[in-house]
Coordinates of C-alpha atoms in Angstrom, one line a residue:
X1 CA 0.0 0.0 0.0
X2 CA 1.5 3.3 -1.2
X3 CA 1.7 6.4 1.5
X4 CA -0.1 9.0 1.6
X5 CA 1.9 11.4 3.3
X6 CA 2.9 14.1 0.4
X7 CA 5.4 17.3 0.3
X8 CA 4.6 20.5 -1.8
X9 CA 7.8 22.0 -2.9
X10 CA 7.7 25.8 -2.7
X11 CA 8.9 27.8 -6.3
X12 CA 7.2 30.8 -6.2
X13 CA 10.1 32.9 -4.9
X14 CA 12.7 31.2 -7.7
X15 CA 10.7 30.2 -10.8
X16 CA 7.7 32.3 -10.2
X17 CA 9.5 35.7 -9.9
X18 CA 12.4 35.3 -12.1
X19 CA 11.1 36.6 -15.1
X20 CA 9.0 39.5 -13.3
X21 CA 10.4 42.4 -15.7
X22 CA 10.2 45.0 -12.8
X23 CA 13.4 44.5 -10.1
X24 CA 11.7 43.0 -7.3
X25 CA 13.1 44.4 -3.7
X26 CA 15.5 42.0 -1.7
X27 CA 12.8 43.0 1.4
X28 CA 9.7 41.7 -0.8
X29 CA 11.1 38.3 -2.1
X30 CA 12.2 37.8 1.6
X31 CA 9.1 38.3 3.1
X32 CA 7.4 36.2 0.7
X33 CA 9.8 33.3 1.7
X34 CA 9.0 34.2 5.1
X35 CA 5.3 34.1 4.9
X36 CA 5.4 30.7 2.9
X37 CA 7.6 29.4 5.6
X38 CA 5.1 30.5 8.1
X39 CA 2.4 28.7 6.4
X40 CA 4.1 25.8 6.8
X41 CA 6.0 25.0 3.4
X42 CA 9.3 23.1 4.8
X43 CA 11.4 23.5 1.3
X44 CA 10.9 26.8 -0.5
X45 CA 13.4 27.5 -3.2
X46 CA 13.9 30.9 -3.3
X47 CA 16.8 31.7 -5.2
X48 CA 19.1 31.5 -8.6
X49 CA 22.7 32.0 -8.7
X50 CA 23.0 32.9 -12.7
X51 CA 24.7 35.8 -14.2
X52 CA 22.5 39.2 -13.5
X53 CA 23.1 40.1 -17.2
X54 CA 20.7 37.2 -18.2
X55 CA 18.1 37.0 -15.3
X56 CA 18.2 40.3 -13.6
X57 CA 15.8 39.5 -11.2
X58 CA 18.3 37.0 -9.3
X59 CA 20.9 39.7 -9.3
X60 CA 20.1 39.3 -5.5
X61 CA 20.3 36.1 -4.6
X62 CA 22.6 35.5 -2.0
X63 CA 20.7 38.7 0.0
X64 CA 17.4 37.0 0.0
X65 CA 19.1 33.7 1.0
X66 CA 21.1 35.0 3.9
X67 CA 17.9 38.0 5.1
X68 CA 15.3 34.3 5.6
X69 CA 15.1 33.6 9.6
X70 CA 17.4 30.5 9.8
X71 CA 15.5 27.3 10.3
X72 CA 12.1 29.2 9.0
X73 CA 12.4 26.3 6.0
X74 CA 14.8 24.7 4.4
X75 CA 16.2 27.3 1.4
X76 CA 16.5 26.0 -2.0
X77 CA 18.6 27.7 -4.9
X78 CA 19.7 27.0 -8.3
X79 CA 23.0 26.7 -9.5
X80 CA 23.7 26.4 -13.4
X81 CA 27.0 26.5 -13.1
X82 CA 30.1 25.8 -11.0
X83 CA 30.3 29.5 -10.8
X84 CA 26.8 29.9 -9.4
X85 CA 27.5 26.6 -7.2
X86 CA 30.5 28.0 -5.0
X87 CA 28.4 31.4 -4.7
X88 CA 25.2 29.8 -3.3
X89 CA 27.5 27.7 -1.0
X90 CA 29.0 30.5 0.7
X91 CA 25.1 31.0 1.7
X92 CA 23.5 28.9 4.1
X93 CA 20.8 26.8 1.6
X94 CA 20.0 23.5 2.9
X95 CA 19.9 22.3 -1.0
X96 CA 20.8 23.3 -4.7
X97 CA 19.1 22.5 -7.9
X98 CA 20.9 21.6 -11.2
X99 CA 18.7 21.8 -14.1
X100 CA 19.1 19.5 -17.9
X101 CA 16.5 19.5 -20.9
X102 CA 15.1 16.6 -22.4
X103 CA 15.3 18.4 -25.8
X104 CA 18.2 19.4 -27.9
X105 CA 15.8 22.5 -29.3
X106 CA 15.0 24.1 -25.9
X107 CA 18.1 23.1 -24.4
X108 CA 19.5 25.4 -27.1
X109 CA 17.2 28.3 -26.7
X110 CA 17.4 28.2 -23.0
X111 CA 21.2 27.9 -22.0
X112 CA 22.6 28.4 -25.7
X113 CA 24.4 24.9 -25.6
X114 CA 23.4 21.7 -27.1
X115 CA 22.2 19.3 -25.0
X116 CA 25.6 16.7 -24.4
X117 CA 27.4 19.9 -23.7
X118 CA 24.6 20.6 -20.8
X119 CA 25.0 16.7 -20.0
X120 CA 28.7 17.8 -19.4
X121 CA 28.1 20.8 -18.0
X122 CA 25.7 19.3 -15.2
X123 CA 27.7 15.9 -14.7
X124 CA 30.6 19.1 -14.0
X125 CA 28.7 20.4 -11.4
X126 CA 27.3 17.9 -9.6
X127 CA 31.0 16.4 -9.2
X128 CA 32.1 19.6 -7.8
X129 CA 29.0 19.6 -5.5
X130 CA 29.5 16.5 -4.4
X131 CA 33.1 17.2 -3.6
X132 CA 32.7 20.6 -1.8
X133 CA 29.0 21.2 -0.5
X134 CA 28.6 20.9 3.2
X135 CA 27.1 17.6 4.6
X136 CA 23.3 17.9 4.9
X137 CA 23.1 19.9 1.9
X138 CA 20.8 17.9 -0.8
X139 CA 21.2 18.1 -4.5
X140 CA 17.7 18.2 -6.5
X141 CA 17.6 17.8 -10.3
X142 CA 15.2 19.3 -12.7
X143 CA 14.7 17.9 -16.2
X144 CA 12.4 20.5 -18.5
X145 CA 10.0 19.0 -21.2
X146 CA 9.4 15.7 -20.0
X147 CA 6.7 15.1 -22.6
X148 CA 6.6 18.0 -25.0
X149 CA 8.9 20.6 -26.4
X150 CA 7.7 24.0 -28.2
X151 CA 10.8 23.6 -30.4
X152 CA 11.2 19.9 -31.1
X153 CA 7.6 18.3 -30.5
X154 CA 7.1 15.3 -28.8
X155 CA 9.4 13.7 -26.0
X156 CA 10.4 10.1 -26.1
X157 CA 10.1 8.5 -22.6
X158 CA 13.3 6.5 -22.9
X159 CA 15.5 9.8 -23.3
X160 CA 13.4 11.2 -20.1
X161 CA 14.4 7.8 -18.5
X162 CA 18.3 8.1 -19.7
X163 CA 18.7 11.7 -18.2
X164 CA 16.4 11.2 -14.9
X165 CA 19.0 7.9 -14.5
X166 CA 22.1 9.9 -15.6
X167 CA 21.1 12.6 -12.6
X168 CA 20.0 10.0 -10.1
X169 CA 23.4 7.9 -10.8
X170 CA 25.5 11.0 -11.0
X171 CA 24.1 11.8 -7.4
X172 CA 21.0 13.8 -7.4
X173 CA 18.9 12.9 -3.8
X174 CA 15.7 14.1 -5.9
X175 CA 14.7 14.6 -9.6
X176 CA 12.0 16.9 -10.5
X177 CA 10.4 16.2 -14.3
X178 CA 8.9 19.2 -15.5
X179 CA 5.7 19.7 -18.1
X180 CA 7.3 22.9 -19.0
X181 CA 5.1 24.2 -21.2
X182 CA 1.8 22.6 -19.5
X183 CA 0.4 21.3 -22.1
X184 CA 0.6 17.0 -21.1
X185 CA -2.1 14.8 -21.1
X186 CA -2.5 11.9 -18.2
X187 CA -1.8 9.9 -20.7
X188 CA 1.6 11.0 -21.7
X189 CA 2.7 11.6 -18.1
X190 CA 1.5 7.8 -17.5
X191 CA 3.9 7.3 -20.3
X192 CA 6.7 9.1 -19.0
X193 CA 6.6 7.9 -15.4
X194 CA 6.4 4.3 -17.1
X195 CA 9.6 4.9 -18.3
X196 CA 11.3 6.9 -15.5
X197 CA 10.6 4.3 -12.4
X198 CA 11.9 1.6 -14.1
X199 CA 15.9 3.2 -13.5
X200 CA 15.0 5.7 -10.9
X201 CA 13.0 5.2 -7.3
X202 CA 9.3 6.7 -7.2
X203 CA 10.4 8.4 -4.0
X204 CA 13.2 10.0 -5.7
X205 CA 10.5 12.0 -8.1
X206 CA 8.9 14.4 -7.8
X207 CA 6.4 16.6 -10.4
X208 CA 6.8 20.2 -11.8
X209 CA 3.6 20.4 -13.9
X210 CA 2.4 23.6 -15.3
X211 CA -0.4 24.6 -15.5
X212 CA -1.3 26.4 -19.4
X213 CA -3.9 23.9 -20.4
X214 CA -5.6 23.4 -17.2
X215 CA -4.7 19.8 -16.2
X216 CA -2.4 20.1 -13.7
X217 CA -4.3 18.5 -11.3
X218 CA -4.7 15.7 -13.2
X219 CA -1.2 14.7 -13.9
X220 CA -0.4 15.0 -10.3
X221 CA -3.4 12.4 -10.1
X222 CA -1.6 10.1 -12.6
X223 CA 1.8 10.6 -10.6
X224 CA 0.5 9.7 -7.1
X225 CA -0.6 6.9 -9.0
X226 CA 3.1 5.9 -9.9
X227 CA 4.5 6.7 -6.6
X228 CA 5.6 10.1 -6.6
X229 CA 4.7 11.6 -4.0
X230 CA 6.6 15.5 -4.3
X231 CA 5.0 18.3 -6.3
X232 CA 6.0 21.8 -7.3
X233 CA 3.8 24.5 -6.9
X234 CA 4.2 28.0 -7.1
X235 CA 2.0 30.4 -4.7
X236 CA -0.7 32.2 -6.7
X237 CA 0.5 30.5 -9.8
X238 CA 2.9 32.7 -10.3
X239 CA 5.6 32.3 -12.6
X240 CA 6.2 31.0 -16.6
X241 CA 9.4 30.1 -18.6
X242 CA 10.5 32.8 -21.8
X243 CA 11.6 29.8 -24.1
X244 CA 8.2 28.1 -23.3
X245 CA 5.8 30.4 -25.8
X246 CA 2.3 30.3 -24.3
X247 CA 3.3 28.3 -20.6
X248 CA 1.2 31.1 -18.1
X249 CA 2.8 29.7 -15.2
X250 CA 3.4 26.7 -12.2
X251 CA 0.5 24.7 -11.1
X252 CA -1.0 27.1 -8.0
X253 CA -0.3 26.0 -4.3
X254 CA -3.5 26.8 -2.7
X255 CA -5.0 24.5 -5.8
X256 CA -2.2 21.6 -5.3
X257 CA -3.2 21.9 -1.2
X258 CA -6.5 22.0 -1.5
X259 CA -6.5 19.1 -3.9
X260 CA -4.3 16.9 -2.1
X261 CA -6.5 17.5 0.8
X262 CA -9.3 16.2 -0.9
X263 CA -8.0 13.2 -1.6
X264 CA -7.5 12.3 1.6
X265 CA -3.3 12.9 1.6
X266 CA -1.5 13.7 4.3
X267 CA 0.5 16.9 3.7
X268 CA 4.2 17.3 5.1
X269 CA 4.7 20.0 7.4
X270 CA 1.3 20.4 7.8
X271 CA 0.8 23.6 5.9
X272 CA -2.1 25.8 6.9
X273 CA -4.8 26.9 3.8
X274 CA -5.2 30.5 6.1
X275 CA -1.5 31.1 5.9
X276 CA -1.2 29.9 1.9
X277 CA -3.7 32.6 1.6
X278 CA -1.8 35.1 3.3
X279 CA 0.9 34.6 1.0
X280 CA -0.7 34.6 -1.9
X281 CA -2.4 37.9 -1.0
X282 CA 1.1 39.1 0.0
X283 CA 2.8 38.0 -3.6
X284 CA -0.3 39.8 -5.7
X285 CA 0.5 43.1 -3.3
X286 CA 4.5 42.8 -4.3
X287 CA 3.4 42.3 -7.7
X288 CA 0.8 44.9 -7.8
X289 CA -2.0 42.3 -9.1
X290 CA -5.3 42.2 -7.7
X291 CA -7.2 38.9 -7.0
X292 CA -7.3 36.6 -10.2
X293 CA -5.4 38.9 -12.3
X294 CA -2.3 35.9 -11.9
X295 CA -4.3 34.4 -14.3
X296 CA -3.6 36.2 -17.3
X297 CA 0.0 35.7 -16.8

């Protein structure tokens, strides 16, 4: 019998904000952390270590890591590079994220390299994590288009499986597989996962599934299914990818919550719907949106 104790994995802060075109303050992002950590959220990633000239919104990154009340939750950032690695470890994060396309077409259009120079690139890093990060520090993975890509099409399970397993083997603790442009059916998530937990662990997985075409919800439906039992959200469905034409934005965490909930899951850390609310209220004030107006993102 499978569990059903379940963790929502915070990326508002990180993934929703990043492309925000007006600079965000270091006091905003950092009480938005806070308030999700109040709510109960236990990992929030809140933070990318990539060059200001290409995401200007991170420019702050190791600020909003170090301003967060230790212990409030455990900080998550990403780290493209080893460059962006040895900054975020002179932070204190309790994890970093690597990140690897499925596609050689968006792998292209989002870090410029084809995709076995980002194989090399990541296998790079994660050696030189694995050599120099603090002990107690996790390593997450996130692999974009999973099922679908806006620049090549369709997304063979088998090379999903052969990068999820090259992560997992190279020494990822978790791997995150991301509908990036939230278009997938159940049917082709069923057909993913199929693939995936055959060389990697259910409990190593976890699902990043936006939210453009409305089913969300049920891909997270399918996953549970398979095992996983981790899912990204972003508060207020905030959030969107530039090289995803059309992808509005992360699945919503008061949705995910309430949800999960219904379905009779046990949620980790306990996470409050008043306090989710508060935050999302909180990241529509930073943004200057009023209620429901995320939805035209």
């Amino acid at each position: 019998m499978m569990s059903k104790a379940v963790e929502i994995f915070e990326v508002g802060p990180r993934d929703g904000l990043q492309n925000e075109p007006a600079f965000i303050s270091s006091e905003d992002k950092i009480a938005l952390t806070q308030a999700l950590a109040g709510a109960g959220l236990r990992r929030i990633e809140c933070a990318s270590f990539v060059s200001p000239k290409w995401v200007p919104q991170m420019a702050d990154a190791a600020q909003v890591v170090e301003g967060v009340t230790p212990g409030a939750a455990q900080l998550y950032a990403l780290a493209p590079n080893n460059r962006g690695l040895q900054a975020a470890l002179a932070t204190p994060v309790g994890g970093l994220c690597v990140f690897i396309a499925a596609t050689e077409g968006f792998s292209r259009a989002n870090t410029n390299i084809s995709l076995a120079g980002a194989v090399e690139r990541v296998q790079d890093v994660i050696a030189t994590f694995r050599a120099e990060a603090p002990e107690g520090v996790r390593l997450r993975g996130y692999i974009s288009c999973v099922t679908e890509c806006p620049y090549d099409g369709p997304v063979a399970p088998s090379e999903v499986a052969r990068l999820a397993e090259l992560l997992h083997g190279a020494g990822c603790d978790e791997i995150s597989l991301g509908d990036t442009i939230g278009t997938a059916y159940p049917e082709q998530v069923a057909r993913m996962l199929e693939a995936v937990v055959r060389v990697v662990p259910a409990e190593a997985l976890a699902g990043h599934y936006h939210d453009t075409a409305g089913r969300a919800l049920a891909n997270i439906d399918v996953s549970l299914d398979y095992g996983l039992r981790i899912f990204d959200a972003s508060i207020a469905g905030l959030g969107g990818c530039p090289y995803a034409p059309g992808a509005k934005g992360n699945v919503d965490t008061e949705l995910v919550y309430a949800h999960l909930i219904a379905r009779g899951y046990d949620i980790s850390g306990a996470p409050d719907r008043a306090g989710l609310a508060q935050a999302a209220r909180l990241a529509r004030k930073i943004l200057g949106r009023t209620e429901g107006a995320i939805d035209a993102i």
